[in-house]
XYZ file of C-alpha atoms in Angstrom:
565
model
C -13.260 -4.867 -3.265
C -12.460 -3.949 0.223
C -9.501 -5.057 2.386
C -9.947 -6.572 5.643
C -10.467 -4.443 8.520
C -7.599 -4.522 11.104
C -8.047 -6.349 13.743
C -6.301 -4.663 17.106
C -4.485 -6.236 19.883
C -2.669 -5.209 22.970
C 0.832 -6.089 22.788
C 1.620 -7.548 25.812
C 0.579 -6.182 29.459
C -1.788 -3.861 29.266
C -0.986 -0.275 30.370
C -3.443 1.287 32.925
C -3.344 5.098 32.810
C -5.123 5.462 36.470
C -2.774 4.573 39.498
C 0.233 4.344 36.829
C 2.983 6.677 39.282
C 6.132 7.421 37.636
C 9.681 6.648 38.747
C 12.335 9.245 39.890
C 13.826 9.007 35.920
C 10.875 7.556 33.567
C 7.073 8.494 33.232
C 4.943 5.399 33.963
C 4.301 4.661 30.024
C 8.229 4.350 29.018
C 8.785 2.087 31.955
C 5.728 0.458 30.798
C 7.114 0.171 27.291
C 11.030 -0.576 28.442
C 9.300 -3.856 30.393
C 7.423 -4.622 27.267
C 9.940 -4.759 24.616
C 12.010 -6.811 26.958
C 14.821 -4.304 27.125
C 17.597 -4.739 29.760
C 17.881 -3.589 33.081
C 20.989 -1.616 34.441
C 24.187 -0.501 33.186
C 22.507 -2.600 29.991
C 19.652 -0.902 29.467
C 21.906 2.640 29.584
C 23.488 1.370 26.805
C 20.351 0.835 24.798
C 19.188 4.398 25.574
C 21.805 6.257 25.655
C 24.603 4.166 22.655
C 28.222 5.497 22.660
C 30.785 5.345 19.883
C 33.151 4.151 22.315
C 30.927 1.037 22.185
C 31.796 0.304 18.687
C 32.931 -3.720 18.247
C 36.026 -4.857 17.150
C 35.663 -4.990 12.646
C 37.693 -7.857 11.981
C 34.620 -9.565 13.944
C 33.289 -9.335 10.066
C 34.309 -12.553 7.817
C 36.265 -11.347 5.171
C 37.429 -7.963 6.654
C 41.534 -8.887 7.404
C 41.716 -10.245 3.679
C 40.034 -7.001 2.339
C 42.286 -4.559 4.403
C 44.964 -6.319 3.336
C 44.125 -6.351 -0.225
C 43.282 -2.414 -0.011
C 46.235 -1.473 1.451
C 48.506 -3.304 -0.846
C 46.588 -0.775 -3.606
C 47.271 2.076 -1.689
C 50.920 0.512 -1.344
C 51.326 -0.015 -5.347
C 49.320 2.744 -6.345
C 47.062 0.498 -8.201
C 43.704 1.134 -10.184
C 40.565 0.813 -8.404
C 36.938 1.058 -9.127
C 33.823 0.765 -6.973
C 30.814 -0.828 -8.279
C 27.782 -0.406 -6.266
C 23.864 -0.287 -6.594
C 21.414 1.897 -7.072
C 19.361 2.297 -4.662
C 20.045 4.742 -1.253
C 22.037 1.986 0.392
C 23.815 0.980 -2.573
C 25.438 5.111 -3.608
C 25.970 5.808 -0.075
C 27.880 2.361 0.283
C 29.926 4.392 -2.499
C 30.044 7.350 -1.618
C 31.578 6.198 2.298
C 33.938 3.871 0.143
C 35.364 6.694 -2.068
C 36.236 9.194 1.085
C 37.544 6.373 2.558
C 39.822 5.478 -0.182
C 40.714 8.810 -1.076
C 41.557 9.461 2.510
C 44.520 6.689 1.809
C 45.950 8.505 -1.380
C 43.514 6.537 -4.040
C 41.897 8.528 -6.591
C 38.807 5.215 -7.617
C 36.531 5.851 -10.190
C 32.932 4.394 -9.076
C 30.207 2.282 -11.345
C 26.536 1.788 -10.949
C 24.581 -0.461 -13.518
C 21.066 1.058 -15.043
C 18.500 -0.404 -13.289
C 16.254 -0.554 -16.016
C 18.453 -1.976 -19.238
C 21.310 -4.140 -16.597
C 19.567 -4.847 -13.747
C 20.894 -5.130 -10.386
C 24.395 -6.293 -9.060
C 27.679 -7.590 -10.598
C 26.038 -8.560 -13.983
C 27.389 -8.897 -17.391
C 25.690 -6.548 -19.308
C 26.757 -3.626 -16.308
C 30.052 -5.031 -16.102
C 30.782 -5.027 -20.205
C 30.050 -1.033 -19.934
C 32.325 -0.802 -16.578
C 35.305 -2.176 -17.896
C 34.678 -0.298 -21.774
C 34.090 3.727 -19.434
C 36.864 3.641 -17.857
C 40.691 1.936 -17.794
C 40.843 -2.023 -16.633
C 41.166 -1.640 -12.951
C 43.649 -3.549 -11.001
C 41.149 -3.909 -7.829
C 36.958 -3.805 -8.490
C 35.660 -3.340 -4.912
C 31.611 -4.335 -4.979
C 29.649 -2.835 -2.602
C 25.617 -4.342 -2.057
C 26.277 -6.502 -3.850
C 28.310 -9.045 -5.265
C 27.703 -11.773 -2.596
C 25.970 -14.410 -4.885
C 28.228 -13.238 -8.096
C 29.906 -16.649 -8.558
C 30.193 -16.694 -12.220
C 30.996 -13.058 -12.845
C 33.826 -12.887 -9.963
C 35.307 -15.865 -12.225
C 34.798 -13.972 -15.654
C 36.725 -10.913 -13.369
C 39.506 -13.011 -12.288
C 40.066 -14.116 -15.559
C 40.405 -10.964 -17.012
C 43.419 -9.665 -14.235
C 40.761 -8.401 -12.183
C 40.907 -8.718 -8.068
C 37.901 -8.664 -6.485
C 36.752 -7.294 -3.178
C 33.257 -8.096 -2.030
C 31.574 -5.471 0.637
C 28.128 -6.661 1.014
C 25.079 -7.660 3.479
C 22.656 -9.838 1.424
C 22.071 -13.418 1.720
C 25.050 -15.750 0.933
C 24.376 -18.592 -1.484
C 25.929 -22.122 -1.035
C 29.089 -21.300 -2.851
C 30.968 -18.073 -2.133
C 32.740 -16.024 -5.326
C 36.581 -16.703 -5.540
C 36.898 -12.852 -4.471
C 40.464 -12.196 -2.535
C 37.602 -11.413 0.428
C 34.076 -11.342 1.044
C 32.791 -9.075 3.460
C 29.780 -9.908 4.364
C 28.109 -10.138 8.193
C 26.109 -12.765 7.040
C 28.440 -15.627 6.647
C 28.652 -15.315 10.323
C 27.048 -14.351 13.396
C 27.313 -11.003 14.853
C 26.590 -7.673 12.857
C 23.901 -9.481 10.428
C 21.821 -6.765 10.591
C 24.160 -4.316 9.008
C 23.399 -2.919 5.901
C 25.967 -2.622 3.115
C 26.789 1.159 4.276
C 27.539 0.067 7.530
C 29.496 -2.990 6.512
C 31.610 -0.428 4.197
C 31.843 1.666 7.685
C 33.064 -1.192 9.478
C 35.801 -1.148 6.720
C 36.940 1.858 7.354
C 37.242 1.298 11.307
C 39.357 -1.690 10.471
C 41.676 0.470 7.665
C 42.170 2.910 10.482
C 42.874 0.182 13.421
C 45.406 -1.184 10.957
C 47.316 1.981 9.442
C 45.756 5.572 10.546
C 45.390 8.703 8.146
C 43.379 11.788 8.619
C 39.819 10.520 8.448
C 37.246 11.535 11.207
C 34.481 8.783 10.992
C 32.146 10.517 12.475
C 31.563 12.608 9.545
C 30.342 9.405 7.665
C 27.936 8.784 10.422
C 24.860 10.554 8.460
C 25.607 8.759 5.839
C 25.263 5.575 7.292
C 22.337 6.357 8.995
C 20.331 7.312 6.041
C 21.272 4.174 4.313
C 20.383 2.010 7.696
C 16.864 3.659 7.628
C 16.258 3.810 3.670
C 17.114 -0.261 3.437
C 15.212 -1.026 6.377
C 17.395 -2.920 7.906
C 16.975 -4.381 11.882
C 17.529 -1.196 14.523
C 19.295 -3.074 16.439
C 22.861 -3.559 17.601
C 25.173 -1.144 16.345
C 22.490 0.003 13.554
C 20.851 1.134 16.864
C 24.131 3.167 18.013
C 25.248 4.617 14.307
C 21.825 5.871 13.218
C 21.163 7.528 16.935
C 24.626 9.439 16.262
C 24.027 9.843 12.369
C 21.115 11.717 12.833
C 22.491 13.720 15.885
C 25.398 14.867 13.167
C 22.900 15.074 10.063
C 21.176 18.915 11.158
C 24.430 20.126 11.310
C 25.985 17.876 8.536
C 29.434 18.727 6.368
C 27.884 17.082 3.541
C 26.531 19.726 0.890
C 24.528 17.380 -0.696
C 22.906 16.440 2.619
C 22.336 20.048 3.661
C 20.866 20.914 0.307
C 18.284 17.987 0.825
C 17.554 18.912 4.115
C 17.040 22.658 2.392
C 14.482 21.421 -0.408
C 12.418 19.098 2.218
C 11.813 21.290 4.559
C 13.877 19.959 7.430
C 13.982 22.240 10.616
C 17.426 21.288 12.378
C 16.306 18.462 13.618
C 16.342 14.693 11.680
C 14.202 11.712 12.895
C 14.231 8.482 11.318
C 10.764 9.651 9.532
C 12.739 12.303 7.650
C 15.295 9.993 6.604
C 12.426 7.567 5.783
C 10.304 9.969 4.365
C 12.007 12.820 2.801
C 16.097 11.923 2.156
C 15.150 8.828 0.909
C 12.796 8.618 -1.670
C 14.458 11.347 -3.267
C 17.771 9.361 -3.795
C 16.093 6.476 -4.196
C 14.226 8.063 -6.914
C 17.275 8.909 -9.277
C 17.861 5.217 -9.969
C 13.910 4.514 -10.163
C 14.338 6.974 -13.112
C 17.584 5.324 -14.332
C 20.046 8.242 -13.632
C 21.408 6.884 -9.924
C 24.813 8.576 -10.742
C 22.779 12.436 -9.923
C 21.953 10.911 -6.704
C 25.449 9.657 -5.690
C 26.921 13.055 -7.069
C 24.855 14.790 -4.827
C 26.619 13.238 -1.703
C 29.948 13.304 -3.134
C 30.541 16.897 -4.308
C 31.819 19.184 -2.655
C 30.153 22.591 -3.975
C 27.380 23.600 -2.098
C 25.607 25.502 -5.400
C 26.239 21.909 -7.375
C 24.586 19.761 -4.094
C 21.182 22.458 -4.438
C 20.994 21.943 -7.828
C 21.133 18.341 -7.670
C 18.663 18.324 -4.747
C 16.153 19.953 -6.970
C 16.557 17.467 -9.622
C 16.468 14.756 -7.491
C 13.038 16.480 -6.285
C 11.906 16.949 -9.568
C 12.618 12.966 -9.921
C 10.677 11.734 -7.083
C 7.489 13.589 -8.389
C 7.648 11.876 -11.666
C 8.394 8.609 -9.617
C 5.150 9.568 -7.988
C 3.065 10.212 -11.179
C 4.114 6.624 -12.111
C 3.462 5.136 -8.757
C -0.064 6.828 -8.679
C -0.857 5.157 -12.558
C 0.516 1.648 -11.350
C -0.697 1.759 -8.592
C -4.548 2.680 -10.458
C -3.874 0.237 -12.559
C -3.091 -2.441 -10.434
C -5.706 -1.973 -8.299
C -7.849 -2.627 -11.729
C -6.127 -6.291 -12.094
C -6.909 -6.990 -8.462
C -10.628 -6.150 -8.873
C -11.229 -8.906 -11.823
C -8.463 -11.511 -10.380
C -8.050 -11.377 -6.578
C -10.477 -12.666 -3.859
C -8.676 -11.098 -0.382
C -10.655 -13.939 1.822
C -9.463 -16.780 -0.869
C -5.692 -16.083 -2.135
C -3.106 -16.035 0.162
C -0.856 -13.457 -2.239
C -0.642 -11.137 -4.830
C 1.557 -11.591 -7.833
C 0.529 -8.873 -10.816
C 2.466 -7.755 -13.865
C 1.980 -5.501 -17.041
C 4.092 -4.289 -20.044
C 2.826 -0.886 -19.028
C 4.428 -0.274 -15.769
C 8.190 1.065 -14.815
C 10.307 -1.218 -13.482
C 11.804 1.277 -11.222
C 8.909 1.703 -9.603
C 6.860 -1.487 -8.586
C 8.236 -1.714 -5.539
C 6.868 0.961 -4.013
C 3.723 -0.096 -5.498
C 4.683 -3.634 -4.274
C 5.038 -2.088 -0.391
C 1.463 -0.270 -0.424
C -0.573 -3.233 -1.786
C 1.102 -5.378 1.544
C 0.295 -2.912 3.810
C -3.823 -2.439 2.551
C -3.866 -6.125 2.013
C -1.659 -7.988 4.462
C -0.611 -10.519 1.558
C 2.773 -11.173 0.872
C 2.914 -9.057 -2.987
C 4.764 -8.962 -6.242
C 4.494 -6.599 -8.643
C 6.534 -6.986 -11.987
C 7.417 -5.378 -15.007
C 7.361 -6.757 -18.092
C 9.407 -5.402 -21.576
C 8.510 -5.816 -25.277
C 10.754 -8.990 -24.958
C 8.081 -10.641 -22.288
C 10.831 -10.925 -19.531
C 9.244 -9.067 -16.203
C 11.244 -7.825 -13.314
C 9.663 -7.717 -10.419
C 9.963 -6.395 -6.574
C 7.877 -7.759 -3.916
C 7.451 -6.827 0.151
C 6.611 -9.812 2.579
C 4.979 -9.763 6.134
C 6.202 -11.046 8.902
C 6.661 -14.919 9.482
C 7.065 -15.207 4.969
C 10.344 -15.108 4.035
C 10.598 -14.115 0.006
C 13.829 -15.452 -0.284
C 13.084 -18.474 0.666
C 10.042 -18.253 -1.240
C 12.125 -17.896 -4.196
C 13.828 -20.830 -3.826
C 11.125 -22.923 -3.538
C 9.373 -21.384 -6.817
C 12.819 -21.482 -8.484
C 11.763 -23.134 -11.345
C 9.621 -20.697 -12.546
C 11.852 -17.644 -12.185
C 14.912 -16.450 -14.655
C 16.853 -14.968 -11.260
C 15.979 -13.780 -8.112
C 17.081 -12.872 -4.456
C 17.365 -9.970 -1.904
C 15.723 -10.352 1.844
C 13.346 -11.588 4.048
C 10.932 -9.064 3.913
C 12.119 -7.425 0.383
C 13.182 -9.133 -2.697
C 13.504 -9.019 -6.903
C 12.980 -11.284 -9.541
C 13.255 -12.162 -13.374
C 10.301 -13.826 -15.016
C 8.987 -14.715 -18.530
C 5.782 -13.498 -19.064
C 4.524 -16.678 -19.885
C 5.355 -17.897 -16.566
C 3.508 -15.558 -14.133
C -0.171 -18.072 -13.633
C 2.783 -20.426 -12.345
C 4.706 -18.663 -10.466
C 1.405 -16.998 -8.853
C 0.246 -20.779 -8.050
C 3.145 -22.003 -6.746
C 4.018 -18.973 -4.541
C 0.437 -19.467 -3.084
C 0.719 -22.998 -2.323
C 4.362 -22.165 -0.471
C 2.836 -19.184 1.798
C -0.341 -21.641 2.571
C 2.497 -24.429 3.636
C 4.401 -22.531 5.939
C 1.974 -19.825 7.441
C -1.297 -20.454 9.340
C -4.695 -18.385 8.837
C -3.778 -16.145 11.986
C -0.638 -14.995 10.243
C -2.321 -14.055 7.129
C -5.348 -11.808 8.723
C -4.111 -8.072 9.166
C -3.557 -7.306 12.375
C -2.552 -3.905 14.182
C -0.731 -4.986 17.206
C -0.912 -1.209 19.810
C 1.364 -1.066 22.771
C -0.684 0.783 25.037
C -3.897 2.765 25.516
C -3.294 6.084 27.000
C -5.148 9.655 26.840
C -4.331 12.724 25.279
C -4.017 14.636 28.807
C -1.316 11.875 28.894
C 0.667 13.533 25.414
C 3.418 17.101 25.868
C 6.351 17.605 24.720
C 8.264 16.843 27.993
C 7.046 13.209 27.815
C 8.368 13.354 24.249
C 11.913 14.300 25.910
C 12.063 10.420 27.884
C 10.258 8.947 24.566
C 13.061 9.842 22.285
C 15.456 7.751 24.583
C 13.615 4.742 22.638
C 14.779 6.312 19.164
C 15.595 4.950 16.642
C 12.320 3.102 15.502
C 12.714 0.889 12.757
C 12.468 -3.081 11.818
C 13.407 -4.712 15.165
C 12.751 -1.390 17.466
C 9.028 -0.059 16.527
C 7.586 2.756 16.815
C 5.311 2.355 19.578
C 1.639 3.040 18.922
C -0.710 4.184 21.070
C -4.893 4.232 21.516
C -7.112 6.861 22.808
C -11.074 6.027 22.912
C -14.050 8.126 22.442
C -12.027 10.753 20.073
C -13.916 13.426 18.036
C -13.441 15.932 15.782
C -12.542 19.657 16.591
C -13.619 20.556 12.337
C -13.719 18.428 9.493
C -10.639 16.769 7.842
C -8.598 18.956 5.542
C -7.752 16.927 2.280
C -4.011 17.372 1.387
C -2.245 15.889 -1.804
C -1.539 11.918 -2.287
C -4.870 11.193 -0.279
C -3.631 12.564 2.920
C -5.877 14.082 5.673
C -5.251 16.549 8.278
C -7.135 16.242 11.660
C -8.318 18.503 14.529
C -8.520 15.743 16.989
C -10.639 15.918 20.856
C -10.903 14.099 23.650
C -12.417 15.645 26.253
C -10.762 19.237 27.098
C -7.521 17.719 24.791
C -6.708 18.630 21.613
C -4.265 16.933 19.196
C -2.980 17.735 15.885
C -3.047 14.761 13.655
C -2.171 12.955 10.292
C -3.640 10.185 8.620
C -1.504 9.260 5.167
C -3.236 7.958 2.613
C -6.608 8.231 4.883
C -8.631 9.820 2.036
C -8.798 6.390 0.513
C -10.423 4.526 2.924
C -14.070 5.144 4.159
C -14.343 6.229 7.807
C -16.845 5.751 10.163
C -19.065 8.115 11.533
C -17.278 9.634 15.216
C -16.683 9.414 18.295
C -13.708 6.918 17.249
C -11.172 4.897 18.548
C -7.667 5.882 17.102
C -4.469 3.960 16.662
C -1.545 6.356 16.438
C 2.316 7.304 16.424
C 3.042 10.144 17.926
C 6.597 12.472 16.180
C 7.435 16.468 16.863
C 6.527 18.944 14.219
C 8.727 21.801 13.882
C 6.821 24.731 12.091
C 8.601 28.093 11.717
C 10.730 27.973 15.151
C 7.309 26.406 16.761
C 7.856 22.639 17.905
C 4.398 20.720 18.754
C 3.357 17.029 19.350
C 1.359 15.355 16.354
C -0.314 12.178 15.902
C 0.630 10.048 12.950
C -2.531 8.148 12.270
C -2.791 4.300 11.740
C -6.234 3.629 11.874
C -9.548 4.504 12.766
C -12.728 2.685 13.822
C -15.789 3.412 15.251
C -15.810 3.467 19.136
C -15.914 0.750 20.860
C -16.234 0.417 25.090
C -13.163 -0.166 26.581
């Protein structure tokens, strides 16, 4: 069973690389792309490519935000008991972790929560909630950060109990808000709805300092936040745009041991893209609470000895290779299921499950069958009580959340995003579920939508690639949801030797176009069958630092025979 080829299209205008002059400030192709993505002209469009702090919007923008400084400050005032409870993935301990130095900055000394992702689940539940309030003493203030938003009944239980409640959060709001003293969430407004929780809990702290000032320097929290913006995959837009573009300036040269020590046992070289966040920070925190132990990867970005931040580091690397030993089995395994139940051309998703499989992992299984099938996916869990929990990754135009709504019935719990949610299911519900989440995508998507597609932005030639065109490129950066990373096609490309196999599938190319050589990468490429060269190659183009050496190299897409132009 073979997924459908990609089908490529020119985003927009076409780009012609003969007559293309460039201006006094810009090489032709970033004009070409600025014009393309619509970007603004003038004082605007400096702005967008070059973001200051100074440009930073006024917090109390936020709903929620005057009754949560208030509230905070009152604690600070009465030297009250506070805890934060947070999440567990990289959005969720960072959230903390900027919460804590914030709070601590005012004279609090909080005590933090996270639930177990495998026995509680996610968010302010009871189960994660009966264990907060039995570790440590009642607190006077519980401050819930990701999460919390759609916590009606267990903000009640709270109250009850003595217990104010603070809500910093960026997920979809339900009908009826908790009865927290404030919610803080973007999203029951208009502006700043891309945030993620991290930068929501920023946001908090510019509004603490506009409303009583202590010795905290922001800007030190700024690599924080942007490893959360990039890990949760939030828009890059707005100010996620501006924080991440500074966050990653700061992050090379970072105060944070547990951030240096990461950057140490990845193999950073003083200098952080959103593709290192993406690729190396992340999955490594994100790993401790795949494995169930998130507090190792929020100690690792809260302590403050440097030997204690390597030796975390390692553990949290050690974590992320057993995440990938399970990833590689479910992902075998699910593969399997697909082979005897799935027709690519016939069903319009993919919903799987098995009592075999780690809950911490299926999403990341769950992201990888999307991307080689272009089908909006589930992939769930299921205990020795028959009750599964799922993740699933959408494309573009299928919203999950409201796909979970409409297959409510069917489901225990669920929620999350647009393009990423989670779910509870009994076993003996999945054929449903499946059906009916087939019948909503066919409803509100048309066949177009549904056949993979690799939209490029322009064609261009490897004469056309060096470093000091990279130097006008990174004025795009960020990439992320909202601001891609711009792909590129050169024609009629061979190869200098043959592809060197590296671990997890990868492949390593020598690639040539005429007198032009380009170094190249192609990430999971060993799975897929290739056609014979010359080929026609759909790529991203990053720096690669290599003992004090910096080159350009091509981050491979896809591959197909070549075609005339």
């Amino acid at each position: 069973m073979r997924a459908e080829p990609f089908r490529w299209i020119a985003r927009g205008e076409p780009f012609h690389t003969i007559g293309s002059g460039s201006s006094a400030e810009f090489p032709a192709i970033l004009e070409h792309l600025i014009l393309q993505r619509g970007l603004p002209v003038g004082d605007r469009l400096e702005s967008f490519l070059r973001p200051r702090l100074a440009d930073l919007a006024d917090p109390f923008l936020i709903p929620g935000m005057r009754a949560a400084v208030e509230r905070i400050l009152l604690a600070v005032d009465r030297g009250e008991r506070v805890c934060i409870f947070g999440d567990y993935d990289v959005d969720g301990v960072t959230s903390i972790a900027i919460m804590r130095r914030i709070l601590r900055s005012y004279g609090l000394e909080p005590r933090h929560f996270i639930p177990r992702r495998g026995s509680e689940g996610y968010g302010l539940n009871r189960a994660a909630l009966e264990r907060c309030m039995k570790e440590g003493p009642k607190p006077d203030l519980l401050i819930a950060v990701d999460c919390g938003t759609v916590s009606v009944q267990e903000v009640a239980e709270l109250n009850e109990k003595g217990v104010d409640v603070v809500i910093v959060d960026h997920h979809e709001p339900a009908e009826e808000l908790p009865a927290a003293v404030a919610v803080v969430n973007p999203k029951r407004g208009d502006d700043f709805t891309y945030l993620c929780a991290a930068g929501v809990a920023f946001k908090v702290g510019h509004a603490l300092l506009k409303t009583r000032q202590v010795p905290l320097d922001l800007k030190e929290l700024l690599d924080l936040v942007a490893v959360a913006t990039i890990a949760d995959i939030v828009p890059m837009v707005g100010e996620n745009r501006l924080l991440v573009r500074h966050g990653l300036r700061h992050l090379p040269g970072t105060l944070n041991p547990g951030l240096r020590a990461l950057q140490e046992v990845t193999g950073m070289n003083g200098h952080a893209t959103s593709m290192d966040v993406g690729f190396r920070i992340g999955p490594r925190l994100n790993a401790a609470g795949r494995m169930d132990v998130p507090e190792d990867a929020l100690e690792t970005l809260i302590t403050d000895c440097r030997r204690l931040a390597m030796d975390l580091a390692l553990k949290l690397d050690d974590y992320n290779r057993a995440r990938q030993e399970h990833e590689n089995l479910i992902r075998r395994q699910a593969l399997e299921q697909l082979q005897r139940d799935f027709v690519p051309n016939r069903d319009p998703v993919i919903v799987i499950g098995s009592r075999e499989w780690h809950p911490g992992v299926v999403g990341i299984v769950a992201s990888r069958l999307m991307r080689q099938y272009h089908k909006p996916t589930f992939v769930i869990a299921i205990d020795g009580d028959g009750i599964g929990k799922g993740s699933g990754r959408s494309i573009e135009g299928v919203s999950l959340v409201e796909a979970i709504r409409a297959c409510g019935d069917d489901l225990l719990a669920g929620g999350g995003h647009a393009m990423a949610a989670g779910l509870s299911i009994e076993e003996a519900r999945l054929p449903s579920f499946r059906d009916r989440f087939a019948d909503y995508v066919r409803r509100n998507t048309n066949e177009e939508q549904l056949r993979p597609t690799l939209y490029y932005d322009a064609e261009i030639s490897f004469g056309q690639l060096c470093l000091e065109f990279m130097d006008s490129y990174d004025l795009l950066q960020p990439f992320g949801n909202g601001n891609p990373q711009p792909v590129f096609i050169s024609r009629g490309i061979s190869l200098s030797r043959p592809p060197v196999r590296m671990k997890n599938q990868h492949l390593r190319f020598m690639l040539r176009q005429g007198y032009h050589e380009q170094d190249a990468v192609f990430f999971g490429g060993g799975e897929k069958a290739l056609p014979d060269p010359p080929w026609d190659v759909a790529f991203t183009i990053d720096r690669n630092t290599f003992r004090g050496r910096t080159t350009l190299q091509l981050i491979v897409q896809d591959v197909r025979g070549a075609v005339p132009a």
